[in-house]
Each structure stands twice: as structure tokens, then as C-alpha cells.
JSON list of C-alpha atoms and ligand atoms in Angstrom, two decimals:
[
{"chain": "A", "resi": 51, "resn": "MET", "atom": "CA", "xyz": [160.68, 81.55, 41.47]},
{"chain": "A", "resi": 52, "resn": "TYR", "atom": "CA", "xyz": [161.29, 83.74, 38.95]},
{"chain": "A", "resi": 53, "resn": "THR", "atom": "CA", "xyz": [164.44, 85.72, 38.19]},
{"chain": "A", "resi": 54, "resn": "GLN", "atom": "CA", "xyz": [164.96, 87.96, 35.49]},
{"chain": "A", "resi": 55, "resn": "ILE", "atom": "CA", "xyz": [167.73, 91.02, 35.45]},
{"chain": "A", "resi": 56, "resn": "TYR", "atom": "CA", "xyz": [166.52, 94.30, 34.36]},
{"chain": "A", "resi": 57, "resn": "ILE", "atom": "CA", "xyz": [168.05, 97.64, 32.89]},
{"chain": "A", "resi": 58, "resn": "LEU", "atom": "CA", "xyz": [165.78, 100.61, 34.08]},
{"chain": "A", "resi": 59, "resn": "ARG", "atom": "CA", "xyz": [165.52, 104.09, 32.67]},
{"chain": "A", "resi": 60, "resn": "PHE", "atom": "CA", "xyz": [164.34, 106.78, 35.67]},
{"chain": "A", "resi": 61, "resn": "PRO", "atom": "CA", "xyz": [162.92, 110.09, 34.42]},
{"chain": "A", "resi": 62, "resn": "LYS", "atom": "CA", "xyz": [164.25, 112.84, 36.27]},
{"chain": "A", "resi": 63, "resn": "ASP", "atom": "CA", "xyz": [161.35, 113.20, 38.30]},
{"chain": "A", "resi": 64, "resn": "THR", "atom": "CA", "xyz": [161.05, 109.67, 39.68]},
{"chain": "A", "resi": 65, "resn": "SER", "atom": "CA", "xyz": [164.13, 109.39, 41.48]},
{"chain": "A", "resi": 66, "resn": "ASP", "atom": "CA", "xyz": [163.59, 110.48, 44.62]},
{"chain": "A", "resi": 67, "resn": "GLN", "atom": "CA", "xyz": [160.60, 108.10, 44.73]},
{"chain": "A", "resi": 68, "resn": "PRO", "atom": "CA", "xyz": [160.75, 104.82, 47.14]},
{"chain": "A", "resi": 69, "resn": "PHE", "atom": "CA", "xyz": [160.05, 101.94, 44.39]},
{"chain": "A", "resi": 70, "resn": "VAL", "atom": "CA", "xyz": [162.17, 99.18, 45.86]},
{"chain": "A", "resi": 71, "resn": "TYR", "atom": "CA", "xyz": [160.58, 99.67, 49.16]},
{"chain": "A", "resi": 72, "resn": "LYS", "atom": "CA", "xyz": [157.13, 99.34, 47.27]},
{"chain": "A", "resi": 73, "resn": "LEU", "atom": "CA", "xyz": [158.26, 96.41, 45.18]},
{"chain": "A", "resi": 74, "resn": "VAL", "atom": "CA", "xyz": [159.47, 94.42, 48.62]},
{"chain": "A", "resi": 75, "resn": "LYS", "atom": "CA", "xyz": [156.50, 95.85, 50.44]},
{"chain": "A", "resi": 76, "resn": "GLU", "atom": "CA", "xyz": [153.56, 95.73, 48.16]},
{"chain": "A", "resi": 77, "resn": "TYR", "atom": "CA", "xyz": [154.69, 93.22, 45.57]},
{"chain": "A", "resi": 78, "resn": "ASP", "atom": "CA", "xyz": [156.46, 91.12, 47.13]},
{"chain": "A", "resi": 79, "resn": "LEU", "atom": "CA", "xyz": [159.87, 91.15, 45.24]},
{"chain": "A", "resi": 80, "resn": "GLU", "atom": "CA", "xyz": [163.29, 90.47, 45.94]},
{"chain": "A", "resi": 81, "resn": "PHE", "atom": "CA", "xyz": [166.31, 92.35, 44.75]},
{"chain": "A", "resi": 82, "resn": "ASN", "atom": "CA", "xyz": [169.66, 92.82, 43.94]},
{"chain": "A", "resi": 83, "resn": "ILE", "atom": "CA", "xyz": [170.98, 95.80, 42.51]},
{"chain": "A", "resi": 84, "resn": "LEU", "atom": "CA", "xyz": [173.91, 95.12, 40.41]},
{"chain": "A", "resi": 85, "resn": "LYS", "atom": "CA", "xyz": [174.38, 98.58, 39.41]},
{"chain": "A", "resi": 86, "resn": "ALA", "atom": "CA", "xyz": [172.96, 101.98, 39.86]},
{"chain": "A", "resi": 87, "resn": "ASP", "atom": "CA", "xyz": [173.71, 105.59, 38.83]},
{"chain": "A", "resi": 88, "resn": "ILE", "atom": "CA", "xyz": [170.56, 107.51, 40.27]},
{"chain": "A", "resi": 89, "resn": "LEU", "atom": "CA", "xyz": [171.02, 110.95, 41.39]},
{"chain": "A", "resi": 90, "resn": "LEU", "atom": "CA", "xyz": [168.03, 113.57, 42.56]},
{"chain": "A", "resi": 91, "resn": "GLN", "atom": "CA", "xyz": [166.40, 114.98, 39.79]},
{"chain": "A", "resi": 92, "resn": "ARG", "atom": "CA", "xyz": [168.27, 114.27, 36.93]},
{"chain": "A", "resi": 93, "resn": "GLU", "atom": "CA", "xyz": [167.65, 110.98, 34.70]},
{"chain": "A", "resi": 94, "resn": "GLY", "atom": "CA", "xyz": [168.99, 107.63, 36.30]},
{"chain": "A", "resi": 95, "resn": "VAL", "atom": "CA", "xyz": [169.90, 104.13, 35.13]},
{"chain": "A", "resi": 96, "resn": "MET", "atom": "CA", "xyz": [170.07, 101.02, 37.54]},
{"chain": "A", "resi": 97, "resn": "ILE", "atom": "CA", "xyz": [170.63, 97.57, 36.39]},
{"chain": "A", "resi": 98, "resn": "LEU", "atom": "CA", "xyz": [168.16, 95.25, 39.21]},
{"chain": "A", "resi": 99, "resn": "GLU", "atom": "CA", "xyz": [167.87, 91.08, 39.43]},
{"chain": "A", "resi": 100, "resn": "LEU", "atom": "CA", "xyz": [163.81, 91.10, 40.71]},
{"chain": "A", "resi": 101, "resn": "THR", "atom": "CA", "xyz": [162.78, 87.43, 41.84]},
{"chain": "A", "resi": 102, "resn": "GLY", "atom": "CA", "xyz": [159.50, 86.97, 42.85]},
{"chain": "A", "resi": 103, "resn": "GLY", "atom": "CA", "xyz": [157.57, 83.75, 43.51]},
{"chain": "A", "resi": 104, "resn": "SER", "atom": "CA", "xyz": [156.04, 83.52, 39.92]},
{"chain": "A", "resi": 105, "resn": "LYS", "atom": "CA", "xyz": [156.46, 85.11, 36.66]},
{"chain": "A", "resi": 106, "resn": "SER", "atom": "CA", "xyz": [153.13, 87.15, 37.17]},
{"chain": "A", "resi": 107, "resn": "SER", "atom": "CA", "xyz": [154.31, 88.71, 40.47]},
{"chain": "A", "resi": 108, "resn": "VAL", "atom": "CA", "xyz": [157.72, 90.33, 38.99]},
{"chain": "A", "resi": 109, "resn": "LYS", "atom": "CA", "xyz": [155.37, 91.39, 35.79]},
{"chain": "A", "resi": 110, "resn": "ALA", "atom": "CA", "xyz": [153.15, 93.04, 38.38]},
{"chain": "A", "resi": 111, "resn": "GLY", "atom": "CA", "xyz": [156.57, 95.03, 40.07]},
{"chain": "A", "resi": 112, "resn": "LEU", "atom": "CA", "xyz": [157.51, 95.89, 36.72]},
{"chain": "A", "resi": 113, "resn": "ASP", "atom": "CA", "xyz": [153.92, 97.29, 35.56]},
{"chain": "A", "resi": 114, "resn": "PHE", "atom": "CA", "xyz": [154.18, 99.63, 38.82]},
{"chain": "A", "resi": 115, "resn": "LEU", "atom": "CA", "xyz": [156.80, 101.15, 37.25]},
{"chain": "A", "resi": 116, "resn": "ARG", "atom": "CA", "xyz": [155.82, 101.53, 34.19]},
{"chain": "A", "resi": 117, "resn": "GLY", "atom": "CA", "xyz": [153.39, 103.26, 35.75]},
{"chain": "A", "resi": 118, "resn": "LEU", "atom": "CA", "xyz": [155.98, 105.80, 36.97]},
{"chain": "A", "resi": 119, "resn": "GLY", "atom": "CA", "xyz": [157.43, 106.37, 33.61]},
{"chain": "A", "resi": 120, "resn": "VAL", "atom": "CA", "xyz": [160.10, 104.14, 34.30]},
{"chain": "A", "resi": 121, "resn": "LYS", "atom": "CA", "xyz": [161.32, 102.64, 31.05]},
{"chain": "A", "resi": 122, "resn": "ILE", "atom": "CA", "xyz": [162.21, 98.80, 31.30]},
{"chain": "A", "resi": 123, "resn": "GLU", "atom": "CA", "xyz": [164.77, 96.53, 29.37]},
{"chain": "A", "resi": 124, "resn": "ARG", "atom": "CA", "xyz": [165.35, 93.07, 30.13]},
{"chain": "A", "resi": 125, "resn": "LEU", "atom": "CA", "xyz": [168.94, 91.84, 30.22]},
{"chain": "A", "resi": 126, "resn": "ALA", "atom": "CA", "xyz": [169.60, 88.47, 28.52]},
{"chain": "A", "resi": 127, "resn": "ALA", "atom": "CA", "xyz": [171.21, 85.85, 30.57]},
{"chain": "A", "resi": 128, "resn": "ARG", "atom": "CA", "xyz": [173.43, 83.32, 29.24]},
{"chain": "A", "resi": 129, "resn": "ILE", "atom": "CA", "xyz": [172.80, 79.73, 30.33]},
{"chain": "A", "resi": 130, "resn": "ARG", "atom": "CA", "xyz": [175.79, 76.92, 30.43]},
{"chain": "A", "resi": 131, "resn": "ARG", "atom": "CA", "xyz": [175.99, 73.75, 31.94]},
{"chain": "A", "resi": 132, "resn": "ASP", "atom": "CA", "xyz": [179.01, 72.33, 33.96]},
{"chain": "A", "resi": 133, "resn": "ASP", "atom": "CA", "xyz": [178.80, 68.85, 32.44]},
{"chain": "A", "resi": 134, "resn": "GLU", "atom": "CA", "xyz": [181.94, 68.19, 34.64]},
{"chain": "A", "resi": 135, "resn": "GLN", "atom": "CA", "xyz": [179.37, 68.71, 37.31]},
{"chain": "A", "resi": 136, "resn": "CYS", "atom": "CA", "xyz": [176.21, 67.61, 36.35]},
{"chain": "A", "resi": 137, "resn": "TYR", "atom": "CA", "xyz": [175.27, 64.16, 37.80]},
{"chain": "A", "resi": 138, "resn": "GLN", "atom": "CA", "xyz": [171.85, 63.32, 35.75]},
{"chain": "A", "resi": 139, "resn": "CYS", "atom": "CA", "xyz": [169.65, 63.50, 38.30]},
{"chain": "A", "resi": 140, "resn": "GLY", "atom": "CA", "xyz": [167.10, 65.26, 36.14]},
{"chain": "A", "resi": 141, "resn": "ALA", "atom": "CA", "xyz": [165.82, 67.83, 38.66]},
{"chain": "A", "resi": 142, "resn": "CYS", "atom": "CA", "xyz": [165.88, 70.63, 36.33]},
{"chain": "A", "resi": 143, "resn": "THR", "atom": "CA", "xyz": [163.98, 68.80, 33.44]},
{"chain": "A", "resi": 144, "resn": "GLY", "atom": "CA", "xyz": [160.74, 69.62, 35.44]},
{"chain": "A", "resi": 145, "resn": "VAL", "atom": "CA", "xyz": [161.25, 73.36, 35.43]},
{"chain": "A", "resi": 146, "resn": "CYS", "atom": "CA", "xyz": [162.36, 74.42, 32.34]},
{"chain": "A", "resi": 147, "resn": "PRO", "atom": "CA", "xyz": [159.55, 76.01, 30.79]},
{"chain": "A", "resi": 148, "resn": "VAL", "atom": "CA", "xyz": [160.15, 75.58, 27.16]},
{"chain": "A", "resi": 149, "resn": "GLY", "atom": "CA", "xyz": [162.11, 72.15, 27.06]},
{"chain": "A", "resi": 150, "resn": "ALA", "atom": "CA", "xyz": [166.00, 73.09, 26.97]},
{"chain": "A", "resi": 151, "resn": "LEU", "atom": "CA", "xyz": [166.45, 70.57, 29.70]},
{"chain": "A", "resi": 152, "resn": "PHE", "atom": "CA", "xyz": [165.10, 66.85, 28.78]},
{"chain": "A", "resi": 153, "resn": "ILE", "atom": "CA", "xyz": [165.33, 63.39, 29.30]},
{"chain": "A", "resi": 154, "resn": "LYS", "atom": "CA", "xyz": [166.73, 61.73, 26.17]},
{"chain": "A", "resi": 155, "resn": "ARG", "atom": "CA", "xyz": [165.49, 58.27, 25.48]},
{"chain": "A", "resi": 156, "resn": "PRO", "atom": "CA", "xyz": [166.58, 55.67, 25.57]},
{"chain": "A", "resi": 157, "resn": "GLU", "atom": "CA", "xyz": [169.67, 56.64, 27.01]},
{"chain": "A", "resi": 158, "resn": "MET", "atom": "CA", "xyz": [168.00, 58.31, 29.88]},
{"chain": "A", "resi": 159, "resn": "ARG", "atom": "CA", "xyz": [170.43, 61.15, 29.78]},
{"chain": "A", "resi": 160, "resn": "VAL", "atom": "CA", "xyz": [169.64, 64.59, 30.49]},
{"chain": "A", "resi": 161, "resn": "GLU", "atom": "CA", "xyz": [170.19, 66.97, 27.68]},
{"chain": "A", "resi": 162, "resn": "PHE", "atom": "CA", "xyz": [170.69, 70.54, 27.37]},
{"chain": "A", "resi": 163, "resn": "ASP", "atom": "CA", "xyz": [169.69, 72.30, 24.45]},
{"chain": "A", "resi": 164, "resn": "ALA", "atom": "CA", "xyz": [171.49, 75.89, 24.36]},
{"chain": "A", "resi": 165, "resn": "GLU", "atom": "CA", "xyz": [169.51, 76.81, 21.30]},
{"chain": "A", "resi": 166, "resn": "LYS", "atom": "CA", "xyz": [166.23, 76.51, 23.01]},
{"chain": "A", "resi": 167, "resn": "CYS", "atom": "CA", "xyz": [167.02, 78.26, 26.62]},
{"chain": "A", "resi": 168, "resn": "THR", "atom": "CA", "xyz": [165.59, 81.36, 27.08]},
{"chain": "A", "resi": 169, "resn": "GLY", "atom": "CA", "xyz": [167.38, 82.38, 30.27]},
{"chain": "A", "resi": 170, "resn": "CYS", "atom": "CA", "xyz": [164.77, 82.68, 32.17]},
{"chain": "A", "resi": 171, "resn": "SER", "atom": "CA", "xyz": [167.34, 81.01, 35.16]},
{"chain": "A", "resi": 172, "resn": "LEU", "atom": "CA", "xyz": [164.85, 78.64, 36.10]},
{"chain": "A", "resi": 173, "resn": "CYS", "atom": "CA", "xyz": [167.08, 75.73, 36.66]},
{"chain": "A", "resi": 174, "resn": "VAL", "atom": "CA", "xyz": [169.90, 77.62, 38.51]},
{"chain": "A", "resi": 175, "resn": "PRO", "atom": "CA", "xyz": [168.53, 77.54, 41.83]},
{"chain": "A", "resi": 176, "resn": "ILE", "atom": "CA", "xyz": [167.11, 74.24, 41.72]},
{"chain": "A", "resi": 177, "resn": "CYS", "atom": "CA", "xyz": [170.12, 72.59, 40.74]},
{"chain": "A", "resi": 178, "resn": "PRO", "atom": "CA", "xyz": [171.82, 70.53, 43.57]},
{"chain": "A", "resi": 179, "resn": "VAL", "atom": "CA", "xyz": [175.31, 70.67, 42.34]},
{"chain": "A", "resi": 180, "resn": "ARG", "atom": "CA", "xyz": [174.95, 74.54, 40.96]},
{"chain": "A", "resi": 181, "resn": "ALA", "atom": "CA", "xyz": [175.95, 72.85, 37.39]},
{"chain": "A", "resi": 182, "resn": "MET", "atom": "CA", "xyz": [173.72, 75.65, 35.74]},
{"chain": "A", "resi": 183, "resn": "GLU", "atom": "CA", "xyz": [175.49, 78.81, 35.68]},
{"chain": "A", "resi": 184, "resn": "VAL", "atom": "CA", "xyz": [174.36, 82.18, 34.38]},
{"chain": "A", "resi": 185, "resn": "SER", "atom": "CA", "xyz": [176.35, 84.95, 33.27]},
{"chain": "A", "resi": 186, "resn": "LEU", "atom": "CA", "xyz": [174.90, 88.66, 32.31]},
{"chain": "A", "resi": 187, "resn": "ASP", "atom": "CA", "xyz": [174.87, 88.70, 28.37]},
{"chain": "A", "resi": 188, "resn": "ARG", "atom": "CA", "xyz": [175.83, 92.37, 28.29]},
{"chain": "A", "resi": 189, "resn": "ASP", "atom": "CA", "xyz": [175.18, 92.90, 24.13]},
{"chain": "A", "resi": 190, "resn": "SER", "atom": "CA", "xyz": [171.78, 91.15, 24.37]},
{"chain": "A", "resi": 191, "resn": "VAL", "atom": "CA", "xyz": [169.91, 93.77, 26.12]},
{"chain": "A", "resi": 192, "resn": "LEU", "atom": "CA", "xyz": [165.56, 93.06, 25.42]},
{"chain": "A", "resi": 193, "resn": "PRO", "atom": "CA", "xyz": [163.44, 95.94, 24.28]},
{"chain": "A", "resi": 194, "resn": "GLU", "atom": "CA", "xyz": [160.76, 96.57, 26.57]},
{"chain": "A", "resi": 195, "resn": "GLU", "atom": "CA", "xyz": [157.97, 95.05, 24.83]},
{"chain": "A", "resi": 196, "resn": "THR", "atom": "CA", "xyz": [159.81, 91.88, 25.19]},
{"chain": "A", "resi": 197, "resn": "GLU", "atom": "CA", "xyz": [157.69, 89.30, 27.44]},
{"chain": "A", "resi": 198, "resn": "VAL", "atom": "CA", "xyz": [158.86, 89.41, 31.01]},
{"chain": "B", "resi": 354, "resn": "SF4", "atom": "S1", "xyz": [169.57, 69.13, 38.11]},
{"chain": "B", "resi": 354, "resn": "SF4", "atom": "FE1", "xyz": [171.52, 69.67, 37.71]},
{"chain": "B", "resi": 354, "resn": "SF4", "atom": "S2", "xyz": [173.08, 67.73, 38.12]},
{"chain": "B", "resi": 354, "resn": "SF4", "atom": "FE2", "xyz": [170.94, 67.33, 37.89]},
{"chain": "B", "resi": 354, "resn": "SF4", "atom": "S3", "xyz": [170.11, 66.64, 35.88]},
{"chain": "B", "resi": 354, "resn": "SF4", "atom": "FE3", "xyz": [170.00, 69.10, 36.15]},
{"chain": "B", "resi": 354, "resn": "SF4", "atom": "S4", "xyz": [171.61, 69.93, 35.72]},
{"chain": "B", "resi": 354, "resn": "SF4", "atom": "FE4", "xyz": [172.37, 67.77, 36.52]},
{"chain": "B", "resi": 355, "resn": "SF4", "atom": "S1", "xyz": [167.58, 79.01, 31.82]},
{"chain": "B", "resi": 355, "resn": "SF4", "atom": "FE1", "xyz": [167.19, 77.86, 29.96]},
{"chain": "B", "resi": 355, "resn": "SF4", "atom": "S2", "xyz": [167.44, 75.65, 30.33]},
{"chain": "B", "resi": 355, "resn": "SF4", "atom": "FE2", "xyz": [167.20, 76.98, 32.67]},
{"chain": "B", "resi": 355, "resn": "SF4", "atom": "S3", "xyz": [165.26, 76.33, 33.09]},
{"chain": "B", "resi": 355, "resn": "SF4", "atom": "FE3", "xyz": [164.78, 78.33, 31.65]},
{"chain": "B", "resi": 355, "resn": "SF4", "atom": "S4", "xyz": [164.99, 78.17, 29.70]},
{"chain": "B", "resi": 355, "resn": "SF4", "atom": "FE4", "xyz": [165.33, 76.03, 30.56]}
]
């Protein structure tokens, strides 16, 4: 699964399009609207959490939105580990794409390197005790050209 949070800015002539329906039906994405300010025939802004089976499926949905003229920014997520909850099972190390969660040898301890973490959130659902916590970093908006 791949989840990211986006800020979508709609031009006024797209505000009446059934884009959420299409994201679900045609791109097989799940969504969670965190905030929306959209009125007919006015520019609108929506903060949307999008989840797809893979990064490429989310990218396809975003490309569809861009085709409608929607401006897209990614809202960075801040990840922290609750060390009290973590029981060192190692499950998260297999999904982290950048090696921010790794097994330190010879101690065989699961370490979290917050500096390497990109905020992709892949480790959040896989942790059996929800030790990886995600919060929105509202001061950190990544521009449209940033990789999804
Ligand atoms: S999956 Fe959760 S409990 Fe297991 S090592 Fe990672 S953070 Fe700790
Ligand atoms: S949120 Fe950070 S630690 Fe978790 S999988 Fe993504 S890059 Fe790795």
C-alpha cells in the first residue's frame, strides 16, 4: 500500500467534476478528505489522503487530476517511533524503501533513523502495535514537481 497526503488546488471550471468518483472507480484509490473548501464555479482547495496499491497507481490518479488542471502539492508527514510500544519484531524493516528502519548488528536491534525517513508512511500500517506514528507537517509543503 502507498499513502500520501496532498493539497489539491482546483481551477474554478473543474469544481463540479466527479473527480473523487473517478479516483475510486478508475484508479482503484481510497481517499480520505481531511479538509475541503470547494464551491461551484470558484477555485477550490482540498487536502486529501490518497491510498493505492502501489506508488504507480497513486501517480496515475494524480496524473489524471493534473490533466484537469488541478495543481498538486504533497504535504509532508512527520514520522516518529514510540519506543515504548516497539517490541523489535523487525516487520517494518522489510517495507522501508530508504533504509530508515534497519536492523543494527551485532546487537540485532531495530533502529529508526529519522534523518533518512521520507515520510512515505509505509511502515505505519505494517507495525502490529502501531508504534510508528504519523502526523502532518503543515509547515512543510512540497512543490508539485516533488516525486509523489
Ligand atoms: S514493526 Fe513496529 S514493533 Fe516491529 S520493529 Fe517495527 S516499529 Fe517495532
Ligand atoms: S515513513 Fe519513513 S521509516 Fe516509515 S517506511 Fe517510509 S521512509 Fe521508512
